[in-house]
């Protein structure tokens, strides 16, 4: 009742303090719910993202498999640009997802943040590869992987990435099948890598020949 009075008055700090007093004595199930409510007030009414995040984290410790709560926390970390924690939350959400398309998008997002915001290239490469394992046709993940491995000068892994990409795309059928132009581009890029970065001209020639005849395997 006291909380409702403060809500009607628009005194949101008093609402938060009233919730906190109840949280301190509530059983775990109720405490988790109240912590989320407190976080929502802090976020939407007071615009205190830092305190809202702490409230959601406290709720998550009591209810770690709540996807809705994780999504709230993901939004907070995204707005505050707390990239490291955002990646952690994205990966926790991914653990609760079974759909491969959704999983691929989560891993690709984690990879992009690790790559572009945190400069954690090894982690980024791993997440890009996991995204491609879930959804081989996800072009953005492959482009990100090529960029990361080029930055790392990891030519052997990049060669494997090109060959895996070609094999996966050639295995797709019907509407998912890539164009011959896409396959040709991959063979051409592989040839350039083999010739200029790895010093393997004979293998480069083979790749260039396949670029001109992408139906060959």
mmCIF file of N, CA and C in Angstrom, residues 79-181:
data_model
loop_
_atom_site.group_PDB
_atom_site.id
_atom_site.type_symbol
_atom_site.label_atom_id
_atom_site.label_comp_id
_atom_site.label_asym_id
_atom_site.label_seq_id
_atom_site.Cartn_x
_atom_site.Cartn_y
_atom_site.Cartn_z
ATOM 1 N N UNK A 79 23.084 -0.230 -23.545
ATOM 2 C CA UNK A 79 22.948 1.223 -23.427
ATOM 3 C C UNK A 79 24.138 1.839 -22.691
ATOM 4 N N UNK A 80 24.678 1.123 -21.698
ATOM 5 C CA UNK A 80 25.811 1.663 -20.934
ATOM 6 C C UNK A 80 27.153 1.324 -21.576
ATOM 7 N N UNK A 81 27.101 0.576 -22.678
ATOM 8 C CA UNK A 81 28.308 0.178 -23.419
ATOM 9 C C UNK A 81 29.277 -0.629 -22.544
ATOM 10 N N UNK A 82 28.710 -1.433 -21.679
ATOM 11 C CA UNK A 82 29.526 -2.343 -20.869
ATOM 12 C C UNK A 82 29.673 -3.632 -21.672
ATOM 13 N N UNK A 83 30.581 -3.587 -22.646
ATOM 14 C CA UNK A 83 30.656 -4.619 -23.673
ATOM 15 C C UNK A 83 31.012 -5.992 -23.117
ATOM 16 N N UNK A 84 31.920 -6.040 -22.167
ATOM 17 C CA UNK A 84 32.344 -7.328 -21.625
ATOM 18 C C UNK A 84 31.184 -8.053 -20.950
ATOM 19 N N UNK A 85 30.432 -7.311 -20.134
ATOM 20 C CA UNK A 85 29.283 -7.918 -19.461
ATOM 21 C C UNK A 85 28.175 -8.250 -20.457
ATOM 22 N N UNK A 86 28.062 -7.432 -21.498
ATOM 23 C CA UNK A 86 27.051 -7.701 -22.520
ATOM 24 C C UNK A 86 27.321 -9.031 -23.210
ATOM 25 N N UNK A 87 28.574 -9.300 -23.525
ATOM 26 C CA UNK A 87 28.921 -10.587 -24.147
ATOM 27 C C UNK A 87 28.568 -11.741 -23.217
ATOM 28 N N UNK A 88 28.872 -11.585 -21.924
ATOM 29 C CA UNK A 88 28.553 -12.635 -20.952
ATOM 30 C C UNK A 88 27.064 -12.940 -20.940
ATOM 31 N N UNK A 89 26.247 -11.897 -20.955
ATOM 32 C CA UNK A 89 24.793 -12.086 -20.918
ATOM 33 C C UNK A 89 24.301 -12.731 -22.206
ATOM 34 N N UNK A 90 24.829 -12.291 -23.339
ATOM 35 C CA UNK A 90 24.424 -12.879 -24.626
ATOM 36 C C UNK A 90 24.713 -14.375 -24.644
ATOM 37 N N UNK A 91 25.868 -14.755 -24.130
ATOM 38 C CA UNK A 91 26.231 -16.173 -24.109
ATOM 39 C C UNK A 91 25.359 -16.961 -23.139
ATOM 40 N N UNK A 92 24.941 -16.323 -22.049
ATOM 41 C CA UNK A 92 24.032 -16.995 -21.114
ATOM 42 C C UNK A 92 22.667 -17.212 -21.754
ATOM 43 N N UNK A 93 22.211 -16.230 -22.523
ATOM 44 C CA UNK A 93 20.948 -16.402 -23.238
ATOM 45 C C UNK A 93 21.083 -17.523 -24.267
ATOM 46 N N UNK A 94 22.227 -17.571 -24.940
ATOM 47 C CA UNK A 94 22.451 -18.603 -25.953
ATOM 48 C C UNK A 94 22.340 -20.002 -25.365
ATOM 49 N N UNK A 95 22.727 -20.150 -24.100
ATOM 50 C CA UNK A 95 22.639 -21.455 -23.445
ATOM 51 C C UNK A 95 21.193 -21.920 -23.280
ATOM 52 N N UNK A 96 20.254 -20.975 -23.323
ATOM 53 C CA UNK A 96 18.846 -21.300 -23.120
ATOM 54 C C UNK A 96 18.089 -21.476 -24.436
ATOM 55 N N UNK A 97 18.810 -21.283 -25.546
ATOM 56 C CA UNK A 97 18.169 -21.309 -26.871
ATOM 57 C C UNK A 97 18.507 -22.609 -27.592
ATOM 58 N N UNK A 98 17.514 -23.198 -28.239
ATOM 59 C CA UNK A 98 17.738 -24.426 -29.000
ATOM 60 C C UNK A 98 17.636 -24.207 -30.516
ATOM 61 N N UNK A 99 16.951 -23.142 -30.924
ATOM 62 C CA UNK A 99 16.793 -22.862 -32.348
ATOM 63 C C UNK A 99 18.129 -22.426 -32.947
ATOM 64 N N UNK A 100 18.566 -23.098 -33.997
ATOM 65 C CA UNK A 100 19.885 -22.840 -34.564
ATOM 66 C C UNK A 100 20.014 -21.454 -35.173
ATOM 67 N N UNK A 101 18.952 -20.954 -35.772
ATOM 68 C CA UNK A 101 19.008 -19.618 -36.373
ATOM 69 C C UNK A 101 19.217 -18.562 -35.294
ATOM 70 N N UNK A 102 18.468 -18.677 -34.206
ATOM 71 C CA UNK A 102 18.625 -17.737 -33.095
ATOM 72 C C UNK A 102 20.008 -17.862 -32.471
ATOM 73 N N UNK A 103 20.443 -19.099 -32.284
ATOM 74 C CA UNK A 103 21.773 -19.315 -31.718
ATOM 75 C C UNK A 103 22.848 -18.649 -32.562
ATOM 76 N N UNK A 104 22.746 -18.821 -33.863
ATOM 77 C CA UNK A 104 23.725 -18.221 -34.766
ATOM 78 C C UNK A 104 23.764 -16.705 -34.608
ATOM 79 N N UNK A 105 22.603 -16.094 -34.476
ATOM 80 C CA UNK A 105 22.551 -14.634 -34.323
ATOM 81 C C UNK A 105 23.166 -14.187 -33.006
ATOM 82 N N UNK A 106 22.923 -14.943 -31.943
ATOM 83 C CA UNK A 106 23.524 -14.591 -30.648
ATOM 84 C C UNK A 106 25.043 -14.716 -30.704
ATOM 85 N N UNK A 107 25.532 -15.822 -31.272
ATOM 86 C CA UNK A 107 26.983 -16.009 -31.365
ATOM 87 C C UNK A 107 27.609 -14.949 -32.273
ATOM 88 N N UNK A 108 26.926 -14.596 -33.340
ATOM 89 C CA UNK A 108 27.452 -13.576 -34.239
ATOM 90 C C UNK A 108 27.525 -12.218 -33.534
ATOM 91 N N UNK A 109 26.517 -11.911 -32.724
ATOM 92 C CA UNK A 109 26.525 -10.657 -31.963
ATOM 93 C C UNK A 109 27.655 -10.648 -30.947
ATOM 94 N N UNK A 110 27.825 -11.760 -30.234
ATOM 95 C CA UNK A 110 28.926 -11.858 -29.273
ATOM 96 C C UNK A 110 30.272 -11.706 -29.973
ATOM 97 N N UNK A 111 30.377 -12.286 -31.160
ATOM 98 C CA UNK A 111 31.617 -12.203 -31.928
ATOM 99 C C UNK A 111 31.899 -10.767 -32.357
ATOM 100 N N UNK A 112 30.872 -10.094 -32.867
ATOM 101 C CA UNK A 112 31.055 -8.724 -33.352
ATOM 102 C C UNK A 112 31.478 -7.788 -32.220
ATOM 103 N N UNK A 113 30.879 -7.963 -31.058
ATOM 104 C CA UNK A 113 31.245 -7.119 -29.913
ATOM 105 C C UNK A 113 32.671 -7.418 -29.470
ATOM 106 N N UNK A 114 33.000 -8.696 -29.374
ATOM 107 C CA UNK A 114 34.364 -9.089 -28.988
ATOM 108 C C UNK A 114 35.380 -8.555 -29.987
ATOM 109 N N UNK A 115 35.020 -8.546 -31.245
ATOM 110 C CA UNK A 115 35.901 -8.097 -32.317
ATOM 111 C C UNK A 115 36.039 -6.581 -32.357
ATOM 112 N N UNK A 116 34.912 -5.892 -32.475
ATOM 113 C CA UNK A 116 34.934 -4.461 -32.760
ATOM 114 C C UNK A 116 35.019 -3.578 -31.527
ATOM 115 N N UNK A 117 34.497 -4.038 -30.406
ATOM 116 C CA UNK A 117 34.478 -3.207 -29.199
ATOM 117 C C UNK A 117 35.554 -3.589 -28.187
ATOM 118 N N UNK A 118 35.861 -4.889 -28.104
ATOM 119 C CA UNK A 118 36.800 -5.352 -27.088
ATOM 120 C C UNK A 118 38.161 -5.758 -27.643
ATOM 121 N N UNK A 119 38.240 -5.891 -28.975
ATOM 122 C CA UNK A 119 39.491 -6.317 -29.630
ATOM 123 C C UNK A 119 40.003 -7.645 -29.086
ATOM 124 N N UNK A 120 39.095 -8.518 -28.722
ATOM 125 C CA UNK A 120 39.456 -9.871 -28.288
ATOM 126 C C UNK A 120 39.339 -10.781 -29.499
ATOM 127 N N UNK A 121 40.372 -10.813 -30.282
ATOM 128 C CA UNK A 121 40.292 -11.451 -31.595
ATOM 129 C C UNK A 121 40.132 -12.960 -31.517
ATOM 130 N N UNK A 122 40.817 -13.600 -30.574
ATOM 131 C CA UNK A 122 40.693 -15.058 -30.453
ATOM 132 C C UNK A 122 39.264 -15.454 -30.101
ATOM 133 N N UNK A 123 38.672 -14.748 -29.123
ATOM 134 C CA UNK A 123 37.294 -15.035 -28.734
ATOM 135 C C UNK A 123 36.346 -14.754 -29.900
ATOM 136 N N UNK A 124 36.582 -13.650 -30.576
ATOM 137 C CA UNK A 124 35.721 -13.285 -31.703
ATOM 138 C C UNK A 124 35.734 -14.364 -32.777
ATOM 139 N N UNK A 125 36.921 -14.863 -33.097
ATOM 140 C CA UNK A 125 37.030 -15.908 -34.119
ATOM 141 C C UNK A 125 36.257 -17.158 -33.700
ATOM 142 N N UNK A 126 36.373 -17.527 -32.438
ATOM 143 C CA UNK A 126 35.651 -18.709 -31.937
ATOM 144 C C UNK A 126 34.145 -18.525 -32.049
ATOM 145 N N UNK A 127 33.653 -17.339 -31.668
ATOM 146 C CA UNK A 127 32.206 -17.089 -31.713
ATOM 147 C C UNK A 127 31.696 -17.025 -33.152
ATOM 148 N N UNK A 128 32.486 -16.425 -34.043
ATOM 149 C CA UNK A 128 32.085 -16.409 -35.459
ATOM 150 C C UNK A 128 31.969 -17.841 -35.993
ATOM 151 N N UNK A 129 32.928 -18.687 -35.627
ATOM 152 C CA UNK A 129 32.892 -20.074 -36.095
ATOM 153 C C UNK A 129 31.695 -20.822 -35.530
ATOM 154 N N UNK A 130 31.351 -20.560 -34.268
ATOM 155 C CA UNK A 130 30.168 -21.198 -33.682
ATOM 156 C C UNK A 130 28.902 -20.729 -34.393
ATOM 157 N N UNK A 131 28.856 -19.455 -34.751
ATOM 158 C CA UNK A 131 27.698 -18.945 -35.496
ATOM 159 C C UNK A 131 27.557 -19.660 -36.834
ATOM 160 N N UNK A 132 28.684 -19.875 -37.504
ATOM 161 C CA UNK A 132 28.657 -20.547 -38.807
ATOM 162 C C UNK A 132 28.320 -22.030 -38.668
ATOM 163 N N UNK A 133 28.705 -22.640 -37.552
ATOM 164 C CA UNK A 133 28.322 -24.035 -37.311
ATOM 165 C C UNK A 133 26.804 -24.159 -37.207
ATOM 166 N N UNK A 134 26.170 -23.141 -36.605
ATOM 167 C CA UNK A 134 24.717 -23.158 -36.431
ATOM 168 C C UNK A 134 23.998 -22.798 -37.728
ATOM 169 N N UNK A 135 24.570 -21.819 -38.472
ATOM 170 C CA UNK A 135 23.907 -21.324 -39.688
ATOM 171 C C UNK A 135 24.969 -21.032 -40.749
ATOM 172 N N UNK A 136 25.334 -22.047 -41.540
ATOM 173 C CA UNK A 136 26.414 -21.892 -42.523
ATOM 174 C C UNK A 136 26.195 -20.765 -43.527
ATOM 175 N N UNK A 137 24.964 -20.409 -43.780
ATOM 176 C CA UNK A 137 24.683 -19.376 -44.780
ATOM 177 C C UNK A 137 24.808 -17.952 -44.234
ATOM 178 N N UNK A 138 25.167 -17.808 -42.956
ATOM 179 C CA UNK A 138 25.241 -16.480 -42.337
ATOM 180 C C UNK A 138 26.484 -15.738 -42.832
ATOM 181 N N UNK A 139 26.286 -14.942 -43.875
ATOM 182 C CA UNK A 139 27.407 -14.264 -44.520
ATOM 183 C C UNK A 139 28.142 -13.295 -43.615
ATOM 184 N N UNK A 140 27.414 -12.585 -42.743
ATOM 185 C CA UNK A 140 28.052 -11.608 -41.863
ATOM 186 C C UNK A 140 29.059 -12.270 -40.935
ATOM 187 N N UNK A 141 28.736 -13.461 -40.467
ATOM 188 C CA UNK A 141 29.652 -14.174 -39.568
ATOM 189 C C UNK A 141 30.922 -14.558 -40.309
ATOM 190 N N UNK A 142 30.779 -14.988 -41.557
ATOM 191 C CA UNK A 142 31.973 -15.362 -42.324
ATOM 192 C C UNK A 142 32.825 -14.134 -42.625
ATOM 193 N N UNK A 143 32.189 -13.034 -42.993
ATOM 194 C CA UNK A 143 32.940 -11.801 -43.251
ATOM 195 C C UNK A 143 33.696 -11.356 -42.001
ATOM 196 N N UNK A 144 33.036 -11.474 -40.844
ATOM 197 C CA UNK A 144 33.700 -11.122 -39.592
ATOM 198 C C UNK A 144 34.876 -12.030 -39.304
ATOM 199 N N UNK A 145 34.699 -13.325 -39.559
ATOM 200 C CA UNK A 145 35.772 -14.291 -39.327
ATOM 201 C C UNK A 145 36.975 -13.984 -40.218
ATOM 202 N N UNK A 146 36.728 -13.687 -41.484
ATOM 203 C CA UNK A 146 37.826 -13.344 -42.406
ATOM 204 C C UNK A 146 38.563 -12.100 -41.902
ATOM 205 N N UNK A 147 37.819 -11.105 -41.460
ATOM 206 C CA UNK A 147 38.424 -9.872 -40.966
ATOM 207 C C UNK A 147 39.301 -10.128 -39.746
ATOM 208 N N UNK A 148 38.791 -10.922 -38.801
ATOM 209 C CA UNK A 148 39.546 -11.222 -37.576
ATOM 210 C C UNK A 148 40.823 -11.987 -37.898
ATOM 211 N N UNK A 149 40.710 -13.033 -38.707
ATOM 212 C CA UNK A 149 41.874 -13.864 -39.011
ATOM 213 C C UNK A 149 42.903 -13.100 -39.838
ATOM 214 N N UNK A 150 42.438 -12.170 -40.650
ATOM 215 C CA UNK A 150 43.371 -11.314 -41.397
ATOM 216 C C UNK A 150 44.126 -10.391 -40.447
ATOM 217 N N UNK A 151 43.406 -9.823 -39.465
ATOM 218 C CA UNK A 151 44.058 -8.984 -38.461
ATOM 219 C C UNK A 151 45.096 -9.771 -37.671
ATOM 220 N N UNK A 152 44.799 -11.028 -37.401
ATOM 221 C CA UNK A 152 45.706 -11.881 -36.639
ATOM 222 C C UNK A 152 46.828 -12.457 -37.497
ATOM 223 N N UNK A 153 46.725 -12.281 -38.804
ATOM 224 C CA UNK A 153 47.657 -12.919 -39.750
ATOM 225 C C UNK A 153 47.694 -14.435 -39.544
ATOM 226 N N UNK A 154 46.553 -14.995 -39.226
ATOM 227 C CA UNK A 154 46.441 -16.436 -39.006
ATOM 228 C C UNK A 154 46.034 -17.074 -40.333
ATOM 229 N N UNK A 155 47.016 -17.229 -41.215
ATOM 230 C CA UNK A 155 46.715 -17.638 -42.585
ATOM 231 C C UNK A 155 46.248 -19.083 -42.682
ATOM 232 N N UNK A 156 46.790 -19.960 -41.858
ATOM 233 C CA UNK A 156 46.367 -21.361 -41.903
ATOM 234 C C UNK A 156 44.898 -21.506 -41.511
ATOM 235 N N UNK A 157 44.517 -20.792 -40.476
ATOM 236 C CA UNK A 157 43.124 -20.860 -40.037
ATOM 237 C C UNK A 157 42.210 -20.193 -41.055
ATOM 238 N N UNK A 158 42.731 -19.146 -41.704
ATOM 239 C CA UNK A 158 41.928 -18.479 -42.733
ATOM 240 C C UNK A 158 41.739 -19.388 -43.940
ATOM 241 N N UNK A 159 42.787 -20.124 -44.322
ATOM 242 C CA UNK A 159 42.648 -21.089 -45.411
ATOM 243 C C UNK A 159 41.560 -22.107 -45.078
ATOM 244 N N UNK A 160 41.604 -22.603 -43.843
ATOM 245 C CA UNK A 160 40.597 -23.582 -43.420
ATOM 246 C C UNK A 160 39.197 -22.965 -43.459
ATOM 247 N N UNK A 161 39.103 -21.684 -43.053
ATOM 248 C CA UNK A 161 37.805 -21.010 -43.066
ATOM 249 C C UNK A 161 37.248 -20.931 -44.484
ATOM 250 N N UNK A 162 38.103 -20.586 -45.448
ATOM 251 C CA UNK A 162 37.649 -20.528 -46.846
ATOM 252 C C UNK A 162 37.214 -21.907 -47.342
ATOM 253 N N UNK A 163 38.023 -22.916 -47.056
ATOM 254 C CA UNK A 163 37.690 -24.266 -47.540
ATOM 255 C C UNK A 163 36.411 -24.783 -46.881
ATOM 256 N N UNK A 164 36.272 -24.534 -45.584
ATOM 257 C CA UNK A 164 35.047 -24.955 -44.900
ATOM 258 C C UNK A 164 33.834 -24.234 -45.469
ATOM 259 N N UNK A 165 34.012 -22.940 -45.751
ATOM 260 C CA UNK A 165 32.907 -22.151 -46.301
ATOM 261 C C UNK A 165 32.486 -22.686 -47.667
ATOM 262 N N UNK A 166 33.458 -22.966 -48.497
ATOM 263 C CA UNK A 166 33.167 -23.497 -49.827
ATOM 264 C C UNK A 166 32.440 -24.836 -49.725
ATOM 265 N N UNK A 167 32.943 -25.703 -48.859
ATOM 266 C CA UNK A 167 32.340 -27.035 -48.708
ATOM 267 C C UNK A 167 30.898 -26.931 -48.220
ATOM 268 N N UNK A 168 30.684 -26.040 -47.240
ATOM 269 C CA UNK A 168 29.333 -25.876 -46.705
ATOM 270 C C UNK A 168 28.371 -25.340 -47.762
ATOM 271 N N UNK A 169 28.805 -24.304 -48.479
ATOM 272 C CA UNK A 169 27.923 -23.688 -49.458
ATOM 273 C C UNK A 169 27.642 -24.616 -50.635
ATOM 274 N N UNK A 170 28.648 -25.373 -51.040
ATOM 275 C CA UNK A 170 28.427 -26.323 -52.137
ATOM 276 C C UNK A 170 27.480 -27.440 -51.723
ATOM 277 N N UNK A 171 27.344 -27.644 -50.399
ATOM 278 C CA UNK A 171 26.436 -28.689 -49.917
ATOM 279 C C UNK A 171 24.997 -28.235 -49.778
ATOM 280 N N UNK A 172 24.770 -26.936 -49.901
ATOM 281 C CA UNK A 172 23.411 -26.416 -49.792
ATOM 282 C C UNK A 172 22.635 -26.691 -51.078
ATOM 283 N N UNK A 173 21.324 -26.841 -50.939
ATOM 284 C CA UNK A 173 20.496 -27.201 -52.091
ATOM 285 C C UNK A 173 19.321 -26.247 -52.232
ATOM 286 N N UNK A 174 18.733 -26.292 -53.408
ATOM 287 C CA UNK A 174 17.503 -25.569 -53.723
ATOM 288 C C UNK A 174 17.645 -24.078 -53.450
ATOM 289 N N UNK A 175 16.707 -23.513 -52.674
ATOM 290 C CA UNK A 175 16.670 -22.064 -52.454
ATOM 291 C C UNK A 175 17.882 -21.563 -51.686
ATOM 292 N N UNK A 176 18.471 -22.445 -50.863
ATOM 293 C CA UNK A 176 19.612 -22.027 -50.052
ATOM 294 C C UNK A 176 20.924 -22.057 -50.832
ATOM 295 N N UNK A 177 20.927 -22.696 -51.972
ATOM 296 C CA UNK A 177 22.166 -22.860 -52.739
ATOM 297 C C UNK A 177 22.713 -21.501 -53.168
ATOM 298 N N UNK A 178 24.030 -21.301 -53.010
ATOM 299 C CA UNK A 178 24.637 -20.027 -53.413
ATOM 300 C C UNK A 178 24.761 -19.937 -54.929
ATOM 301 N N UNK A 179 24.988 -18.744 -55.419
ATOM 302 C CA UNK A 179 25.213 -18.567 -56.854
ATOM 303 C C UNK A 179 26.623 -19.021 -57.211
ATOM 304 N N UNK A 180 26.828 -19.351 -58.479
ATOM 305 C CA UNK A 180 28.162 -19.731 -58.921
ATOM 306 C C UNK A 180 29.130 -18.570 -58.747
ATOM 307 N N UNK A 181 28.627 -17.349 -58.802
ATOM 308 C CA UNK A 181 29.470 -16.167 -58.595
ATOM 309 C C UNK A 181 30.027 -16.132 -57.172
#
